[in-house]
PDB file of C-alpha atoms in Angstrom:
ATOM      1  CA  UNK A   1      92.838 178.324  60.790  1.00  0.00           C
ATOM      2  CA  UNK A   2      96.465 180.463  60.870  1.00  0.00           C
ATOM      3  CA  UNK A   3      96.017 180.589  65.033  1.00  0.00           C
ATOM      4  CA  UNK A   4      95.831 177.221  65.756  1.00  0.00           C
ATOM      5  CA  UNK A   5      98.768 175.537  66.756  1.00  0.00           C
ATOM      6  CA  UNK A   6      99.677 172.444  69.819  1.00  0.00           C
ATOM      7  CA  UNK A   7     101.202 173.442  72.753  1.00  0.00           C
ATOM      8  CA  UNK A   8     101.708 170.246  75.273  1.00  0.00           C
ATOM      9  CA  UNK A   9      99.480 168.123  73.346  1.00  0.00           C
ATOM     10  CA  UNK A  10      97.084 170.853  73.733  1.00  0.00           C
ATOM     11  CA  UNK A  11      95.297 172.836  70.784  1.00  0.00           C
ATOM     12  CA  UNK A  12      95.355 176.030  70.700  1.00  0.00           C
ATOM     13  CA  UNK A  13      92.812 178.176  69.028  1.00  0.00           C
ATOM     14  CA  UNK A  14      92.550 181.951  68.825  1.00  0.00           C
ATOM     15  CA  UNK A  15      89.761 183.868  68.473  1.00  0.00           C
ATOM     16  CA  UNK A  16      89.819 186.942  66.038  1.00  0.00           C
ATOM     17  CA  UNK A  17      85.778 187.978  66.313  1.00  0.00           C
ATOM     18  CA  UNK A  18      85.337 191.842  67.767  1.00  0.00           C
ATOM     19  CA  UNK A  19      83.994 192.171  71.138  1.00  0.00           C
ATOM     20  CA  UNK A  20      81.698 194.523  71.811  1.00  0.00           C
ATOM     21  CA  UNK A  21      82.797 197.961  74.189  1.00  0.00           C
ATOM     22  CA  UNK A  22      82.942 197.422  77.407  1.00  0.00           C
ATOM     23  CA  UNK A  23      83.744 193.533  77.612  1.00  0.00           C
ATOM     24  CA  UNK A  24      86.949 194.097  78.907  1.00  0.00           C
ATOM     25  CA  UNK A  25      86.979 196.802  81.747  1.00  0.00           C
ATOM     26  CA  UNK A  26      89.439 198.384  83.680  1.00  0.00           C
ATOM     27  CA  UNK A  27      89.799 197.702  87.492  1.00  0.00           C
ATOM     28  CA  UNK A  28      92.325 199.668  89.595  1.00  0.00           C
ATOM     29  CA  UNK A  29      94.406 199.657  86.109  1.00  0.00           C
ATOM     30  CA  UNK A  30      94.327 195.901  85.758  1.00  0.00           C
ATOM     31  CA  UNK A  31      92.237 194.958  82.607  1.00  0.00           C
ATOM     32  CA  UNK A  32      89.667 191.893  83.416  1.00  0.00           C
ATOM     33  CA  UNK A  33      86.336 190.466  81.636  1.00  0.00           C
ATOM     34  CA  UNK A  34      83.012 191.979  82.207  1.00  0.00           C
ATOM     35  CA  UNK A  35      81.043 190.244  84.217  1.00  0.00           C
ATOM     36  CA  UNK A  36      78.954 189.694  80.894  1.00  0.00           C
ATOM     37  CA  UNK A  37      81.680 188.764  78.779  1.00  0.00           C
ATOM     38  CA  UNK A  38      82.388 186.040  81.897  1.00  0.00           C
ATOM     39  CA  UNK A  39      79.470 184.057  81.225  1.00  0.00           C
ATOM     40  CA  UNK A  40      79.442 184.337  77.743  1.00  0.00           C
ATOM     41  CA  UNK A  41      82.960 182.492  78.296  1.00  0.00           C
ATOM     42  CA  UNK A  42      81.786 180.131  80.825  1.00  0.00           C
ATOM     43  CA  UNK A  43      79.360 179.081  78.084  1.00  0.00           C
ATOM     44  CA  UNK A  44      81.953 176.868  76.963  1.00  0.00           C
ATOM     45  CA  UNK A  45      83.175 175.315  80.191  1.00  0.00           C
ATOM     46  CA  UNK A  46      79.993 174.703  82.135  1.00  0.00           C
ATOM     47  CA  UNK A  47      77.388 173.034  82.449  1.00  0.00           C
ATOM     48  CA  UNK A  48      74.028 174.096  81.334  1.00  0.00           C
ATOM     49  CA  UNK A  49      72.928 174.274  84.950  1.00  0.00           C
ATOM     50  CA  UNK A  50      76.080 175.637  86.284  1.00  0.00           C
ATOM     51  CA  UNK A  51      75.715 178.005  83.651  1.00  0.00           C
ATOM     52  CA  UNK A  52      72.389 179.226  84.984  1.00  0.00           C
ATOM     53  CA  UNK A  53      73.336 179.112  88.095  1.00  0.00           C
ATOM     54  CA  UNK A  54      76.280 181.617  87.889  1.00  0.00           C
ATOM     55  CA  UNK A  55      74.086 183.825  85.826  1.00  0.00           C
ATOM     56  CA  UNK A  56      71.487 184.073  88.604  1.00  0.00           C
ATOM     57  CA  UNK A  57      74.893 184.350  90.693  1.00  0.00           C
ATOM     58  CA  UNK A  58      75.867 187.406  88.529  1.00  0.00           C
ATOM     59  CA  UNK A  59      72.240 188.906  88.910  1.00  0.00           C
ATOM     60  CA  UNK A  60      71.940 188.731  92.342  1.00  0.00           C
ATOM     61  CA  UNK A  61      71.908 191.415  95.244  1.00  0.00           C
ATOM     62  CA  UNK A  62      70.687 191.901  98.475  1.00  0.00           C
ATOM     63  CA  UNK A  63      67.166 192.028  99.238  1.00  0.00           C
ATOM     64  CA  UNK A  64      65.778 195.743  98.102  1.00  0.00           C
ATOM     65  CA  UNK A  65      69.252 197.237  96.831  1.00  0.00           C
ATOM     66  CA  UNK A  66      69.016 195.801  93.292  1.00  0.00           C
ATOM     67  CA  UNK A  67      71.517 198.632  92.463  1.00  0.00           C
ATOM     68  CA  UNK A  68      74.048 196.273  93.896  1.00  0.00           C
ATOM     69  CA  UNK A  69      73.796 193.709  91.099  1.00  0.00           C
ATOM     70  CA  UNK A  70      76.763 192.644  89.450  1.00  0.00           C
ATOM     71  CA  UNK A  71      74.750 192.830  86.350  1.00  0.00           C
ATOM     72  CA  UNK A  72      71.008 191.936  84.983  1.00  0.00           C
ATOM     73  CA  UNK A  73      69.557 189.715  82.633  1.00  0.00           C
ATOM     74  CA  UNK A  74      69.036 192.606  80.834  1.00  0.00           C
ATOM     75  CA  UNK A  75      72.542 193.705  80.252  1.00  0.00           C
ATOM     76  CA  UNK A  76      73.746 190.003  79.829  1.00  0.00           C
ATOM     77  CA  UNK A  77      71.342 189.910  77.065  1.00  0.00           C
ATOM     78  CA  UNK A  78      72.122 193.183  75.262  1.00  0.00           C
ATOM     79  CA  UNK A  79      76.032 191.938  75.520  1.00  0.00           C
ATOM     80  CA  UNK A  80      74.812 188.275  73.648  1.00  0.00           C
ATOM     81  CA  UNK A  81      73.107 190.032  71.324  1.00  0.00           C
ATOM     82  CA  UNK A  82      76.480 191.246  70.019  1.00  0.00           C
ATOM     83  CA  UNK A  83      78.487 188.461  70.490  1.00  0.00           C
ATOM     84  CA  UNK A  84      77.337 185.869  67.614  1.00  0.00           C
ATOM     85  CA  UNK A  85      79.549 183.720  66.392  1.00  0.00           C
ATOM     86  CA  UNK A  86      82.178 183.430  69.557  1.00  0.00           C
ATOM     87  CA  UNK A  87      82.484 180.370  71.075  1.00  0.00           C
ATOM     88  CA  UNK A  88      79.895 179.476  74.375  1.00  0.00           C
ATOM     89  CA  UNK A  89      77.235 181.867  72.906  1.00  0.00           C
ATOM     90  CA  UNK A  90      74.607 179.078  72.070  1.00  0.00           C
ATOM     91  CA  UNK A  91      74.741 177.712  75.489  1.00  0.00           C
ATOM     92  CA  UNK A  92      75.085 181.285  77.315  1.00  0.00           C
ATOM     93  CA  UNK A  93      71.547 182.267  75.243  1.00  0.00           C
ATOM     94  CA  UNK A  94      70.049 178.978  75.980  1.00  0.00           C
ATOM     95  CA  UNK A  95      70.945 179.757  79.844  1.00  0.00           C
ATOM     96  CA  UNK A  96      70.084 183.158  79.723  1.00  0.00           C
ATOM     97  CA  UNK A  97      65.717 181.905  79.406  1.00  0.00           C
ATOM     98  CA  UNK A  98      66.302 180.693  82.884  1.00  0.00           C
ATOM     99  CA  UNK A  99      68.000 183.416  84.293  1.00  0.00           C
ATOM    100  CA  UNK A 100      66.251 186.255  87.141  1.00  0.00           C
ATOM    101  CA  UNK A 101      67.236 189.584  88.644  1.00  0.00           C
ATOM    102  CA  UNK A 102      66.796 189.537  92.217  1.00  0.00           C
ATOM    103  CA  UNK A 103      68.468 186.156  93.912  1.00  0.00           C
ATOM    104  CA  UNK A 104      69.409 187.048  97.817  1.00  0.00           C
ATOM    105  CA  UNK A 105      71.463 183.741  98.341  1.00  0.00           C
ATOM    106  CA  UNK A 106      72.684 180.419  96.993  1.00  0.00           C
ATOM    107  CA  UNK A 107      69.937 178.698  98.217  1.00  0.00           C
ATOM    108  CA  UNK A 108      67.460 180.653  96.859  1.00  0.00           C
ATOM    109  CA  UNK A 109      68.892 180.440  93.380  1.00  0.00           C
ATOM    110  CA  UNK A 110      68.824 176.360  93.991  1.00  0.00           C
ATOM    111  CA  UNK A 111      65.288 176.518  95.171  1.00  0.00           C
ATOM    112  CA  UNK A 112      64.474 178.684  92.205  1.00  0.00           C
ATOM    113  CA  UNK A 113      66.309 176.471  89.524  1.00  0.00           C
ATOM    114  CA  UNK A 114      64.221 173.462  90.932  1.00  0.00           C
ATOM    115  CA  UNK A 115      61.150 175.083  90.738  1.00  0.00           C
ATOM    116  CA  UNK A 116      61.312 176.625  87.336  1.00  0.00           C
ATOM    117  CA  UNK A 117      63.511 174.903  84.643  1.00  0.00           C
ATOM    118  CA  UNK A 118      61.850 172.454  82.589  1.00  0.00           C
ATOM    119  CA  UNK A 119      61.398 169.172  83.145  1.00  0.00           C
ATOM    120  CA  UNK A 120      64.013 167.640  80.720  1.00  0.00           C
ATOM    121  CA  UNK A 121      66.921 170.017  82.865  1.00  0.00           C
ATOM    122  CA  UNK A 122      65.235 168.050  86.037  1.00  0.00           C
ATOM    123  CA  UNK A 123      63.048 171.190  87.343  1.00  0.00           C
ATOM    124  CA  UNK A 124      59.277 171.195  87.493  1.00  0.00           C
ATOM    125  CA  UNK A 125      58.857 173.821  84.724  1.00  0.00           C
ATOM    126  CA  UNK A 126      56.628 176.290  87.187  1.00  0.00           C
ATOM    127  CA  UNK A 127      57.393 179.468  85.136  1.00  0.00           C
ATOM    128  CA  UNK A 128      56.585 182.879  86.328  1.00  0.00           C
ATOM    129  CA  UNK A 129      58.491 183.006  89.974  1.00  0.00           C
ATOM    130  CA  UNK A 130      60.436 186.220  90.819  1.00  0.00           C
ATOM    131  CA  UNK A 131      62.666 186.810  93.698  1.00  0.00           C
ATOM    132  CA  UNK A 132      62.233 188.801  96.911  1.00  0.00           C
ATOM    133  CA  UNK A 133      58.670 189.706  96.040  1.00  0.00           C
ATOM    134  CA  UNK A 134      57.906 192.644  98.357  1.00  0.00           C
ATOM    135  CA  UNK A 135      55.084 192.186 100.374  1.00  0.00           C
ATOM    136  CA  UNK A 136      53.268 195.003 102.456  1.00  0.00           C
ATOM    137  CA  UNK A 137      51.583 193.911 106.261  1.00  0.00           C
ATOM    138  CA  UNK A 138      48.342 195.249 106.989  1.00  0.00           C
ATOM    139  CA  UNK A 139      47.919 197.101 110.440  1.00  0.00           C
ATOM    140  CA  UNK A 140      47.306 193.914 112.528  1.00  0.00           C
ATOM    141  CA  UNK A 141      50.326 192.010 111.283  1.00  0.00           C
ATOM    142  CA  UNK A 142      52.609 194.687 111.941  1.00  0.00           C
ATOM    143  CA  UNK A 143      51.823 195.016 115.484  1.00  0.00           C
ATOM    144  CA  UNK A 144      52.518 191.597 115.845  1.00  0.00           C
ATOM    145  CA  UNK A 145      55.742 191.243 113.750  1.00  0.00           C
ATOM    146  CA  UNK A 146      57.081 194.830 114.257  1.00  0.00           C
ATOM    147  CA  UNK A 147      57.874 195.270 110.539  1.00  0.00           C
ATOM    148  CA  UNK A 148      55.519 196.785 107.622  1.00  0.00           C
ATOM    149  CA  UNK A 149      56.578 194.343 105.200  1.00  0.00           C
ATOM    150  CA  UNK A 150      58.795 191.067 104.311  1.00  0.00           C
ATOM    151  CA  UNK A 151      60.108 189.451 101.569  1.00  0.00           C
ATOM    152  CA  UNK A 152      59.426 186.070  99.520  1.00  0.00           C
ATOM    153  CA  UNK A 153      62.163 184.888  98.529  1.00  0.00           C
ATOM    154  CA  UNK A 154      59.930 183.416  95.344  1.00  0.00           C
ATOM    155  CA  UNK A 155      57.116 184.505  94.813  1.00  0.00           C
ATOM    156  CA  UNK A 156      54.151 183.685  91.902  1.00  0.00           C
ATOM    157  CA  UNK A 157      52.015 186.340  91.347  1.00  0.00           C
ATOM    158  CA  UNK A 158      49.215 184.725  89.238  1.00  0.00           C
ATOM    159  CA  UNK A 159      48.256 181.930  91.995  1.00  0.00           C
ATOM    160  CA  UNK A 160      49.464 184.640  95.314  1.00  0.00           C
ATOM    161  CA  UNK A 161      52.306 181.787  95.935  1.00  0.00           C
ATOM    162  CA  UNK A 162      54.875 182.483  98.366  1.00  0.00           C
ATOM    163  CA  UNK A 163      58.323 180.093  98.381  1.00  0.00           C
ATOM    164  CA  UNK A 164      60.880 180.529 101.570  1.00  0.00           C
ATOM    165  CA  UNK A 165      63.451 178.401 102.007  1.00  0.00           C
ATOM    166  CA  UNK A 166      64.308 178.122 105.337  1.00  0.00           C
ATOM    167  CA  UNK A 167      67.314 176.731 107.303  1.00  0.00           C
ATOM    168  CA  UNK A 168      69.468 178.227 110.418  1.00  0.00           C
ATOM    169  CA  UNK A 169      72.606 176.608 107.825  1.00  0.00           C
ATOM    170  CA  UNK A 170      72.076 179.077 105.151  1.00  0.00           C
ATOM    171  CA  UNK A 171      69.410 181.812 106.163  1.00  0.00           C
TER     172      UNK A 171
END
């Protein structure tokens, strides 16, 4: 209650809750947010959709080098689980059901957010998709493709459901 205070008919507030180690990292000596901390902080700026959509942004890498993720669901959700109380967290754990590892483009992550939020965030609610399912080409397929596998962009396992967007624009 001390911290607030108006500046240019703005209020101020200040935040005195811990974060947890490694929110803040250093990068070539200049101190920024971790890419968790970032959406927990976007949270409270965004969108619920545009809230999902940079988390499956912020989990996304090129197709078979998941190493190159920014982060995972994973870590995003081990970081919320230490940040209750600060401001955004409801809507970043509320975004973070939605989220998948694995997005190769934009489009993808559209295509995906379509597909599989629920039906009163405008999706069709078609749970269960992942990205860039791997899949291998039997003997008679590679000859004619000259490649031993390819991958769905979404893909449901249960049904054997393959989802490609395709367009010259973004692909």
């Amino acid at each position: 209650q001390d911290a607030r205070f108006r500046y240019n008919d703005k209020m101020v507030h200040s935040c005195e809750l811990a974060l947890p180690e490694g929110a803040v990292t250093a990068r070539s000596g200049v101190k920024v947010a971790s890419p968790e901390l970032l959406f927990l902080q976007m949270g409270s700026k965004l969108s619920i959709h545009q809230l999902t959509l940079l988390g499956l942004q912020l989990c996304s890498h090129p197709t078979g080098l998941p190493s190159m993720a920014i982060t995972t669901k994973q870590k995003i959700n081990t970081f919320l689980s230490k940040t209750s109380g600060h401001l955004g967290h409801r809507k970043a754990l509320r975004a973070l059901k939605y989220l998948e590892n694995g997005s190769a483009s934009i489009m993808e992550s559209f295509a995906y957010m379509i597909l599989t939020l629920p039906n009163e965030l405008g999706g069709y609610g078609l749970k269960g998709a992942v990205f860039n399912h791997e899949i291998r080409l039997n003997t008679e397929v590679r000859k004619r493709l000259g490649q031993s596998r390819c991958f769905a962009d979404l893909y449901y396992k249960q049904p054997k459901v393959a989802v490609e967007y395709e367009s010259f624009a973004y692909n």
